[in-house]
Coordinates of C-alpha atoms in Angstrom, one line a residue:
Chain A
M1 CA -14.8 -30.9 -6.3
H2 CA -17.7 -29.2 -7.9
I3 CA -16.8 -25.6 -8.8
R4 CA -19.7 -23.3 -9.7
R5 CA -19.2 -21.1 -12.7
F6 CA -19.9 -17.5 -11.8
P7 CA -22.0 -15.5 -14.3
M8 CA -19.7 -13.4 -16.5
N9 CA -21.0 -9.9 -16.1
S10 CA -22.4 -9.7 -12.6
Q11 CA -21.0 -8.1 -9.5
I12 CA -20.3 -10.6 -6.9
N13 CA -21.3 -9.9 -3.3
V14 CA -18.4 -10.7 -1.0
Y15 CA -20.4 -12.3 1.8
A16 CA -22.5 -14.4 -0.5
F17 CA -19.4 -15.6 -2.2
L18 CA -17.7 -16.6 1.1
T19 CA -20.8 -18.4 2.2
Q20 CA -20.8 -20.5 -1.0
M21 CA -17.1 -21.2 -0.7
T22 CA -17.5 -22.5 2.9
Q23 CA -20.2 -24.8 1.8
Y24 CA -18.1 -26.3 -1.0
Y25 CA -14.8 -26.5 0.8
G26 CA -16.1 -27.5 4.3
V27 CA -14.4 -24.6 6.0
T28 CA -16.0 -24.4 9.4
E29 CA -15.0 -20.8 10.2
L30 CA -16.3 -17.8 8.4
I31 CA -14.2 -14.7 8.7
K32 CA -15.3 -13.1 11.9
S33 CA -14.8 -9.4 11.8
R34 CA -14.2 -8.5 15.4
E35 CA -13.3 -11.7 17.3
L36 CA -9.9 -13.1 18.1
E37 CA -9.2 -16.7 18.7
N38 CA -9.5 -16.4 22.4
D39 CA -12.9 -14.7 22.1
E40 CA -11.6 -11.2 23.0
L41 CA -12.7 -8.4 20.7
R42 CA -10.2 -6.9 18.4
P43 CA -9.1 -3.4 19.1
L44 CA -10.6 -0.3 17.3
Y45 CA -8.5 0.6 14.3
M46 CA -7.0 4.1 14.5
D47 CA -3.8 3.5 12.5
F48 CA -4.8 4.4 8.9
Q49 CA -1.4 5.6 8.0
A50 CA 0.2 2.2 8.6
T51 CA -2.3 0.5 6.3
T52 CA -6.0 0.7 5.4
P53 CA -8.6 -2.0 5.1
M54 CA -9.7 -2.8 1.6
D55 CA -12.9 -1.1 0.6
P56 CA -15.5 -3.9 0.0
R57 CA -16.3 -2.3 -3.4
V58 CA -12.6 -2.8 -4.4
L59 CA -12.8 -6.5 -3.4
D60 CA -16.0 -6.8 -5.4
A61 CA -14.1 -5.4 -8.5
M62 CA -11.1 -7.7 -7.9
L63 CA -12.8 -11.1 -7.3
P64 CA -13.9 -11.9 -10.9
Y65 CA -10.2 -11.5 -11.9
Q66 CA -9.0 -13.9 -9.3
V67 CA -11.2 -16.9 -10.3
N68 CA -12.8 -16.2 -13.6
Y69 CA -11.0 -13.7 -15.8
Y70 CA -7.6 -15.2 -15.1
G71 CA -5.8 -14.6 -18.3
N72 CA -2.4 -13.1 -18.6
P73 CA -3.0 -9.5 -19.8
H74 CA 0.1 -9.7 -22.1
S75 CA -1.3 -12.7 -24.0
R76 CA -2.2 -11.3 -27.4
T77 CA -3.7 -14.3 -29.1
H78 CA -6.9 -15.2 -27.2
A79 CA -9.9 -13.8 -25.4
Y80 CA -8.5 -14.5 -21.9
G81 CA -5.6 -12.2 -22.6
W82 CA -7.8 -9.5 -24.3
E83 CA -10.3 -9.3 -21.4
S84 CA -7.5 -9.1 -18.8
E85 CA -5.7 -6.5 -20.8
S86 CA -8.8 -4.3 -21.2
A87 CA -9.3 -4.5 -17.4
M88 CA -5.7 -3.5 -16.8
E89 CA -5.9 -0.6 -19.1
K90 CA -9.2 0.5 -17.6
A91 CA -7.5 0.4 -14.2
R92 CA -4.6 2.4 -15.6
K93 CA -7.0 5.1 -16.8
Q94 CA -8.6 5.2 -13.3
V95 CA -5.3 5.7 -11.6
A96 CA -4.3 8.4 -14.2
D97 CA -7.5 10.3 -13.8
L98 CA -7.0 10.6 -10.1
I99 CA -3.8 12.6 -10.6
A100 CA -4.7 14.3 -13.9
A101 CA -2.2 12.4 -15.9
D102 CA -2.2 10.5 -19.1
P103 CA -2.7 6.7 -18.8
R104 CA 0.5 6.2 -20.9
E105 CA 2.4 7.8 -18.0
I106 CA 1.4 5.1 -15.4
V107 CA 3.6 2.1 -14.7
F108 CA 2.3 -0.6 -12.3
T109 CA 4.7 -1.7 -9.7
S110 CA 4.6 -3.8 -6.5
G111 CA 4.2 -0.8 -4.3
A112 CA 5.4 2.7 -3.5
T113 CA 8.8 1.3 -2.2
E114 CA 9.6 -0.2 -5.6
S115 CA 8.4 3.0 -7.3
N116 CA 10.7 5.0 -5.1
N117 CA 13.6 2.8 -5.8
M118 CA 12.9 2.9 -9.6
S119 CA 12.8 6.7 -9.5
I120 CA 15.9 7.3 -7.5
K121 CA 18.4 4.5 -8.1
L122 CA 17.8 4.1 -11.8
L123 CA 17.8 7.8 -12.5
E124 CA 21.4 7.7 -11.3
E125 CA 22.3 5.6 -14.3
T126 CA 21.2 8.3 -16.7
I127 CA 22.5 11.2 -14.6
R128 CA 24.8 13.6 -16.3
Q129 CA 26.8 16.3 -14.6
D130 CA 24.1 18.9 -15.1
T131 CA 21.1 16.9 -13.9
S132 CA 20.0 16.0 -10.5
L133 CA 16.9 14.8 -8.7
V134 CA 14.7 16.3 -5.9
S135 CA 12.7 13.9 -3.9
V136 CA 10.1 15.0 -1.4
M137 CA 7.2 13.3 0.4
T138 CA 3.9 15.0 -0.3
V139 CA 2.2 14.2 3.0
N140 CA 4.3 12.9 5.8
N141 CA 3.1 9.7 7.3
E142 CA 4.1 10.5 10.9
I143 CA 2.9 14.0 11.5
G144 CA 0.6 14.5 8.5
V145 CA 2.3 17.7 7.3
R146 CA 1.9 18.6 3.6
Q147 CA 4.9 19.9 1.8
P148 CA 4.6 22.9 -0.7
V149 CA 5.0 20.7 -3.7
E150 CA 3.7 23.3 -6.2
D151 CA 6.5 25.7 -5.2
I152 CA 9.1 23.0 -5.3
G153 CA 7.9 21.8 -8.7
R154 CA 8.1 25.3 -10.1
I155 CA 11.7 25.8 -8.9
C156 CA 12.8 22.4 -10.2
R157 CA 11.3 23.0 -13.6
S158 CA 13.0 26.4 -13.9
R159 CA 16.3 24.8 -13.0
N160 CA 15.9 21.7 -15.2
V161 CA 16.0 19.3 -12.3
F162 CA 13.9 16.2 -12.0
F163 CA 11.3 16.2 -9.3
H164 CA 10.0 13.0 -7.7
T165 CA 7.5 12.9 -4.9
D166 CA 6.3 10.0 -2.8
A167 CA 2.6 10.6 -2.7
A168 CA 1.6 7.4 -1.0
Q169 CA -0.2 9.2 1.9
A170 CA -1.6 11.9 -0.3
V171 CA -3.2 10.2 -3.3
G172 CA -6.9 10.0 -3.0
K173 CA -6.9 12.2 0.1
I174 CA -6.0 15.6 -1.3
P175 CA -6.6 16.8 -4.9
I176 CA -3.5 16.1 -7.0
N177 CA -2.7 17.5 -10.5
V178 CA 0.7 16.5 -11.8
S179 CA 0.7 19.2 -14.5
D180 CA 0.0 22.0 -12.1
W181 CA 2.5 20.6 -9.6
K182 CA 5.1 20.1 -12.3
V183 CA 6.0 16.7 -11.0
D184 CA 8.1 14.4 -13.1
L185 CA 7.8 11.2 -11.0
M186 CA 5.2 10.1 -8.5
S187 CA 4.9 7.0 -6.3
I188 CA 1.5 5.6 -5.5
S189 CA 0.7 2.8 -3.0
G190 CA -2.3 0.6 -3.2
H191 CA -2.8 -0.3 0.4
K192 CA -2.8 3.3 1.7
I193 CA -6.0 4.2 -0.3
Y194 CA -8.2 1.2 0.6
G195 CA -6.8 -0.9 -2.2
P196 CA -5.0 -4.2 -2.2
K197 CA -1.6 -4.8 -0.7
G198 CA 1.3 -5.7 -3.0
V199 CA 0.5 -3.2 -5.8
G200 CA 1.4 0.4 -6.5
A201 CA 2.2 2.6 -9.4
L202 CA 4.8 5.0 -10.7
Y203 CA 3.8 8.1 -12.7
V204 CA 6.5 8.9 -15.3
R205 CA 6.1 12.1 -17.2
R206 CA 6.1 11.9 -21.0
R207 CA 6.4 15.6 -21.8
P208 CA 9.2 16.6 -21.2
R209 CA 10.4 13.1 -21.3
V210 CA 11.9 11.4 -18.3
R211 CA 14.3 8.7 -19.5
M212 CA 14.9 5.8 -17.2
E213 CA 16.7 2.5 -17.1
P214 CA 14.5 -0.4 -16.0
L215 CA 15.0 -1.9 -12.5
Q216 CA 13.7 -5.3 -13.6
N217 CA 14.7 -6.8 -16.9
G218 CA 12.7 -9.5 -18.6
G219 CA 9.9 -9.7 -21.1
G220 CA 9.7 -5.9 -21.6
Q221 CA 6.3 -5.3 -20.1
E222 CA 5.2 -1.8 -19.1
R223 CA 7.0 -0.2 -22.0
G224 CA 10.3 -1.9 -20.9
L225 CA 10.3 0.1 -17.7
R226 CA 9.2 -2.8 -15.5
S227 CA 9.2 -6.3 -16.8
G228 CA 7.0 -8.9 -15.2
T229 CA 3.4 -9.9 -15.7
V230 CA 1.1 -7.2 -14.3
P231 CA -1.1 -8.9 -11.7
T232 CA -4.5 -8.2 -13.2
P233 CA -6.6 -8.6 -10.0
L234 CA -4.3 -6.3 -8.1
A235 CA -4.2 -3.7 -10.9
V236 CA -8.0 -3.8 -11.1
G237 CA -8.1 -3.3 -7.3
L238 CA -5.8 -0.3 -7.5
G239 CA -7.9 1.1 -10.3
A240 CA -11.1 0.6 -8.4
A241 CA -9.6 2.2 -5.3
C242 CA -8.5 5.2 -7.2
D243 CA -11.9 5.5 -8.9
I244 CA -13.7 5.4 -5.6
A245 CA -11.2 7.8 -4.1
Q246 CA -11.8 10.3 -6.8
Q247 CA -15.6 10.2 -6.4
E248 CA -15.4 10.4 -2.6
L249 CA -12.4 12.7 -2.1
E250 CA -14.3 15.8 -1.0
Y251 CA -16.7 14.0 1.2
D252 CA -14.0 11.9 2.9
H253 CA -11.8 15.0 3.4
S254 CA -14.6 17.0 5.1
R255 CA -15.7 14.0 7.2
V256 CA -12.1 13.1 8.3
S257 CA -11.5 16.8 9.1
M258 CA -14.6 16.9 11.3
L259 CA -13.6 13.7 13.2
A260 CA -10.0 14.9 13.6
N261 CA -11.2 18.3 15.0
R262 CA -13.5 16.5 17.3
L263 CA -10.8 14.2 18.7
V264 CA -8.2 17.0 19.1
R265 CA -10.6 19.5 20.7
K266 CA -12.0 16.9 23.1
I267 CA -8.5 15.8 24.3
M268 CA -7.0 19.3 24.5
S269 CA -10.0 20.7 26.4
E270 CA -9.8 18.0 29.1
I271 CA -6.1 17.6 29.8
P272 CA -3.3 20.3 29.9
D273 CA 0.1 20.1 28.4
V274 CA -0.7 18.4 25.1
V275 CA 1.2 19.4 22.0
M276 CA 0.2 18.7 18.4
N277 CA 3.3 18.1 16.3
G278 CA 3.5 19.6 12.9
D279 CA 2.1 22.6 11.2
P280 CA -1.5 23.2 12.1
E281 CA -2.5 24.6 8.7
Q282 CA -0.5 22.8 6.1
R283 CA -1.5 19.3 6.9
Y284 CA -3.7 16.3 6.0
P285 CA -6.3 16.2 8.9
G286 CA -6.5 12.5 9.2
C287 CA -3.0 12.1 10.6
I288 CA -2.7 13.6 14.1
N289 CA 0.4 13.3 16.1
L290 CA 0.0 14.5 19.7
S291 CA 2.7 14.6 22.5
F292 CA 1.4 14.2 26.0
A293 CA 3.9 15.8 28.3
Y294 CA 5.2 13.7 31.3
V295 CA 3.7 10.5 30.0
E296 CA 5.7 8.0 27.9
G297 CA 4.3 7.0 24.5
E298 CA 4.6 3.2 24.8
S299 CA 3.0 3.1 28.3
L300 CA 0.1 5.1 26.9
L301 CA -0.2 2.6 23.9
M302 CA -0.3 -0.3 26.4
A303 CA -3.0 1.6 28.4
L304 CA -5.0 2.1 25.2
K305 CA -4.8 -1.6 24.3
D306 CA -8.3 -1.8 22.8
V307 CA -7.4 0.9 20.3
A308 CA -4.9 0.2 17.6
L309 CA -2.5 3.2 17.5
S310 CA 1.1 4.0 16.8
S311 CA 3.8 6.0 18.5
G312 CA 6.8 8.0 17.6
S313 CA 8.4 6.9 20.8
A314 CA 11.7 5.1 20.9
C315 CA 10.5 2.1 22.9
T316 CA 8.2 1.0 20.1
S317 CA 10.9 1.1 17.4
A318 CA 13.5 -1.7 17.3
S319 CA 16.3 0.7 18.1
L320 CA 16.0 3.1 21.1
E321 CA 16.0 6.2 18.9
P322 CA 12.9 8.4 18.9
S323 CA 11.3 9.3 15.6
Y324 CA 13.6 11.1 13.2
V325 CA 10.8 13.2 11.9
L326 CA 10.0 14.6 15.4
R327 CA 13.7 15.3 15.9
A328 CA 13.9 17.0 12.6
I329 CA 11.1 19.5 13.4
G330 CA 12.9 20.4 16.6
T331 CA 10.6 18.6 19.2
D332 CA 12.1 18.4 22.6
E333 CA 13.5 14.9 23.2
D334 CA 11.2 14.1 26.2
L335 CA 8.2 15.2 24.1
A336 CA 9.4 13.0 21.2
H337 CA 9.2 10.1 23.7
S338 CA 5.6 11.1 24.5
S339 CA 4.1 11.2 21.1
I340 CA 1.1 9.1 19.8
R341 CA -0.1 9.1 16.2
F342 CA -3.9 8.9 15.7
G343 CA -5.0 7.9 12.2
I344 CA -8.5 8.6 11.0
G345 CA -9.8 7.2 7.8
R346 CA -12.8 6.6 5.6
F347 CA -14.3 3.9 7.9
S348 CA -13.8 5.7 11.2
T349 CA -16.9 6.5 13.1
E350 CA -17.8 9.2 15.6
A351 CA -18.4 6.6 18.3
E352 CA -14.8 5.2 17.8
V353 CA -13.3 8.7 17.9
D354 CA -15.3 9.6 21.1
Y355 CA -14.3 6.3 22.7
T356 CA -10.6 6.9 21.8
A357 CA -10.7 10.4 23.2
D358 CA -12.4 9.4 26.4
K359 CA -10.1 6.5 27.0
C360 CA -7.0 8.6 26.2
I361 CA -8.0 11.3 28.6
Q362 CA -8.6 8.8 31.4
Q363 CA -5.4 6.9 30.9
V364 CA -3.2 10.0 30.5
K365 CA -4.6 11.3 33.9
R366 CA -3.8 7.9 35.4
L367 CA -0.3 7.7 34.0
R368 CA 0.4 11.3 35.1
E369 CA -0.4 10.2 38.7
M370 CA 2.3 7.6 38.2
S371 CA 4.8 10.0 36.7
P372 CA 7.6 11.6 38.7
L373 CA 8.0 14.4 36.2
W374 CA 4.3 15.4 36.6
E375 CA 4.8 15.4 40.4
M376 CA 7.9 17.6 40.1
V377 CA 6.1 20.0 37.8
Q378 CA 3.2 20.3 40.2
E379 CA 5.6 21.2 43.0
G380 CA 7.0 24.0 40.8
I381 CA 10.3 22.4 39.9
D382 CA 11.7 23.4 36.5
L383 CA 12.6 20.1 34.8
K384 CA 15.3 21.7 32.6
S385 CA 17.2 22.7 35.7
I386 CA 17.7 19.2 37.0
K387 CA 20.9 17.3 36.3
W388 CA 19.7 13.8 35.3
T389 CA 21.8 10.7 35.8
Q390 CA 23.1 9.2 32.6
H391 CA 22.5 5.6 32.2
Chain B
M1 CA -22.1 -34.3 8.9
A2 CA -20.9 -35.9 12.2
G3 CA -17.3 -35.3 11.0
L4 CA -18.1 -31.6 10.5
V5 CA -19.6 -31.3 13.9
A6 CA -16.7 -33.1 15.5
K7 CA -14.2 -30.8 13.7
K8 CA -16.1 -27.8 14.9
C9 CA -15.9 -28.9 18.5
I10 CA -12.3 -30.2 18.5
T11 CA -10.5 -27.6 16.4
P12 CA -10.7 -24.7 18.9
L13 CA -9.8 -27.1 21.8
V14 CA -6.8 -28.4 20.0
R15 CA -5.7 -24.9 19.1
R16 CA -6.0 -23.8 22.7
I17 CA -3.9 -26.7 24.0
T18 CA -1.2 -26.6 21.3
S19 CA -0.7 -22.9 20.9
P20 CA 2.1 -21.7 23.0
E21 CA 1.3 -18.8 25.3
Y22 CA 2.7 -15.4 24.3
T23 CA 5.4 -16.5 21.9
V24 CA 4.6 -13.3 19.8
Q25 CA 7.4 -10.9 20.7
A26 CA 5.3 -7.9 20.1
A27 CA 2.5 -8.7 22.5
Y28 CA 3.0 -7.5 26.1
H29 CA 3.8 -10.2 28.6
K30 CA 0.9 -10.9 31.0
K31 CA 3.0 -10.0 34.1
V32 CA 3.9 -6.6 32.6
V33 CA 0.3 -5.8 31.8
D34 CA -0.6 -6.9 35.4
H35 CA 1.8 -4.5 36.9
Y36 CA 0.4 -1.7 34.9
E37 CA -3.3 -2.5 35.5
N38 CA -2.9 -3.3 39.2
P39 CA 0.0 -1.1 40.3
R40 CA 1.2 -1.7 43.7
N41 CA 3.1 0.9 45.7
V42 CA 2.6 3.9 43.4
G43 CA 3.1 7.1 45.2
S44 CA 5.4 9.3 47.3
L45 CA 6.9 9.4 50.7
D46 CA 8.0 12.4 52.6
K47 CA 11.5 13.0 51.1
T48 CA 12.6 15.4 53.8
S49 CA 12.2 12.7 56.5
K50 CA 15.4 11.1 57.8
N51 CA 14.0 7.6 57.4
V52 CA 13.3 7.9 53.7
G53 CA 15.8 7.3 51.0
T54 CA 15.0 8.6 47.5
G55 CA 16.5 7.4 44.3
L56 CA 15.9 9.4 41.1
V57 CA 17.5 7.8 38.0
G58 CA 17.3 8.1 34.2
A59 CA 16.6 11.1 32.0
P60 CA 13.4 12.4 30.2
A61 CA 15.5 12.7 27.0
C62 CA 16.1 9.0 27.2
G63 CA 12.4 8.3 27.8
D64 CA 13.0 6.6 31.2
V65 CA 12.8 8.2 34.6
M66 CA 12.3 6.2 37.8
K67 CA 11.8 7.6 41.3
L68 CA 12.1 5.0 44.0
Q69 CA 11.6 5.8 47.7
I70 CA 12.1 3.5 50.7
E71 CA 11.2 4.1 54.3
V72 CA 13.4 2.3 56.8
D73 CA 12.7 2.0 60.5
D74 CA 15.2 2.3 63.3
Q75 CA 16.0 -1.4 63.2
G76 CA 17.1 -1.1 59.6
K77 CA 14.2 -3.0 58.1
I78 CA 12.4 -1.5 55.1
V79 CA 8.8 -0.8 56.1
D80 CA 7.5 1.0 53.0
A81 CA 8.5 1.5 49.4
R82 CA 6.9 3.7 46.7
F83 CA 7.7 4.3 43.1
K84 CA 6.8 6.7 40.3
T85 CA 8.0 6.1 36.7
F86 CA 8.0 7.9 33.4
G87 CA 8.7 5.1 30.9
C88 CA 7.3 2.3 28.9
G89 CA 5.3 -0.6 30.3
S90 CA 8.4 -2.7 31.0
A91 CA 9.9 0.2 32.9
I92 CA 6.8 0.6 35.0
A93 CA 6.7 -3.2 35.7
S94 CA 10.4 -3.3 36.6
S95 CA 10.2 -0.5 39.1
S96 CA 6.9 -1.9 40.5
L97 CA 8.6 -5.3 40.9
V98 CA 11.5 -3.8 42.8
T99 CA 9.2 -2.1 45.3
E100 CA 7.4 -5.4 45.7
W101 CA 10.6 -7.3 46.5
S102 CA 11.8 -4.7 48.9
F103 CA 8.5 -4.4 50.7
P104 CA 5.9 -6.8 49.3
P105 CA 2.4 -6.5 50.8
H106 CA 1.1 -8.5 47.8
C107 CA 3.8 -11.1 47.5
F108 CA 1.3 -13.7 46.4
F109 CA 1.4 -12.2 42.9
L110 CA 5.0 -13.5 42.5
S111 CA 6.0 -16.6 40.7
L112 CA 8.0 -19.4 42.3
H113 CA 11.2 -17.7 41.3
G114 CA 9.9 -14.5 42.8
W115 CA 9.1 -16.2 46.0
I116 CA 12.6 -17.7 46.2
K117 CA 14.0 -14.3 45.7
F118 CA 11.8 -12.7 48.3
I119 CA 12.8 -15.3 50.9
S120 CA 16.5 -15.0 50.0
L121 CA 16.2 -11.2 50.5
L122 CA 14.5 -11.8 53.9
I123 CA 17.5 -13.9 55.0
N124 CA 20.1 -11.8 53.5
E125 CA 19.8 -8.3 55.0
A126 CA 21.6 -6.4 52.3
L127 CA 19.4 -5.9 49.3
T128 CA 20.9 -7.7 46.3
I129 CA 18.3 -7.2 43.7
K130 CA 19.9 -7.7 40.3
N131 CA 18.6 -6.7 36.9
T132 CA 18.8 -10.3 35.7
D133 CA 16.3 -11.3 38.4
I134 CA 13.9 -8.6 37.3
A135 CA 14.3 -9.5 33.6
K136 CA 13.7 -13.2 34.4
E137 CA 10.6 -12.6 36.5
L138 CA 9.0 -10.3 33.9
S139 CA 10.2 -12.3 30.9
L140 CA 11.6 -9.1 29.4
P141 CA 12.7 -9.4 25.7
P142 CA 16.3 -8.3 25.0
V143 CA 15.3 -4.9 23.7
K144 CA 13.8 -4.1 27.2
L145 CA 16.6 -5.2 29.4
H146 CA 17.7 -1.6 30.0
C147 CA 14.5 -1.1 32.0
S148 CA 15.6 -3.7 34.5
M149 CA 19.0 -2.2 34.7
L150 CA 17.6 1.2 35.5
A151 CA 15.3 -0.3 38.2
E152 CA 18.4 -1.9 39.8
D153 CA 20.1 1.5 39.7
A154 CA 17.0 3.1 41.2
I155 CA 17.0 0.8 44.3
R156 CA 20.7 1.3 44.8
A157 CA 20.3 5.0 44.5
A158 CA 17.5 5.0 47.1
L159 CA 19.7 2.9 49.5
N160 CA 22.7 5.1 49.0
D161 CA 20.6 8.2 49.7
Y162 CA 19.3 6.6 52.9
R163 CA 22.8 5.7 54.0
L164 CA 24.0 9.2 53.3
K165 CA 21.2 10.7 55.3
Q166 CA 22.0 8.3 58.2
Q167 CA 25.7 9.3 58.1
D168 CA 24.8 13.0 58.0
G169 CA 22.6 12.4 61.0
K170 CA 25.4 10.7 62.9
I171 CA 27.9 13.5 62.0
E172 CA 25.4 16.1 63.3
A173 CA 24.8 14.1 66.5
V174 CA 28.6 13.9 67.0
K175 CA 29.0 17.7 66.4
A176 CA 26.2 18.5 68.7
S177 CA 27.7 16.4 71.5
N178 CA 31.1 18.0 71.1

């Protein structure tokens, strides 16, 4: 098999690379962007909170480290190790700059879940009677509400309590400054910010020092906090994603806000009895959770089968319980069953948003015609006065 | 070269023949989607009429409410059935199927099992629709079996309501004659 050597310092275009690979390996199918096996089109993607597609610029940055610069970044004795290490440190700086931290405070992990576990479980080992931990999600993934982390940080610092925040949905979307926020630990996820899956980071404050026991023991990498070879391509991808996010944060935010307002205004002006869950002001605009009264969430998802969405309804979770978040904010149970989450991201277009809004309006009207609750409400019956049968 | 061309032609064919249909749990079953896209018997009958039995089961707090109405003529045969459902796709399909079995104008959409059920219902006057029949016809996964149970409850409730109305009617007729 003849493998072509790629030039050392050039950017590789993804599609040119794939074309060359197919010629050499005889793969008869190129990656088709919108076609399924049975020749249907794939649905529009409106579920950016679940995961995000990788930005092509991130893939460009990662590819050389998959096939050419393949050294172990912890190898100290040869050029392969040195070049991988310098890439890893550059990525670390890119991640740190996004949250106004020092690069020495960033630990690469396998994702936000591992970072969360590290923060919480392992801090328990060093807990003394007078210390404790506060852990808060910066931006909620179901309803998009943003917590007042600055105030929480201030209170925690004044009481000498560790403050951890899971910022997976917030990094790269809203401006973050760990010093202003007085955050001690922060979890970052790669695949929520148009980076690769399988990588994340944990911010661990140095001053005042946060002492932790490691979750993984081994060769002592990442200052002994997380042993295991750092996957250079993934780290480079995370760094590139953070770099791009920092440059495009303002533009993305205003664009996503515009698209979100467009979607919500269009839907709410055409059909009555639609409720937006969560605070209207303190939120990230790209995560919209709407409850359509008298229509059940999963049936609406089935109706909108050419748009990829998610629901807080019970039917779509493995158990029959509706979303705990909606229950916690005091949503009526029947509205909790009627909620849909729309996720808008960097690659959403106006056409997609318009199509989603139109389709949603059409299908909600249709499902309401099929709904006994809507019929009863039209007749003037108060639904709360009816004694329902328990099943 | 010829090998590549052959591979290009045969691979999609082989994939189509060998891939089992709808083994992915998460995808909606074809029949459930069909009941949603081409709903039969959606609507309402006059609930004040003596010949109409109405069954309303479920609760909005549980995410499933079914309203099933049957119209019975003087000979005791069901001549019309309508449903309205607030619930997931499987709930809509279950209640739609129940109306089809009790009064099917489009019975050619049923599978062989569905046909057997329909004929057995014709022969056996009393309606014996069971949730297991519904679940089998729609290939409901275990997590959706409660939808079929609710549909069975709905048809029973509708029949009970009709019988109650008939009894009330008889009592009134007896009172009037006395």
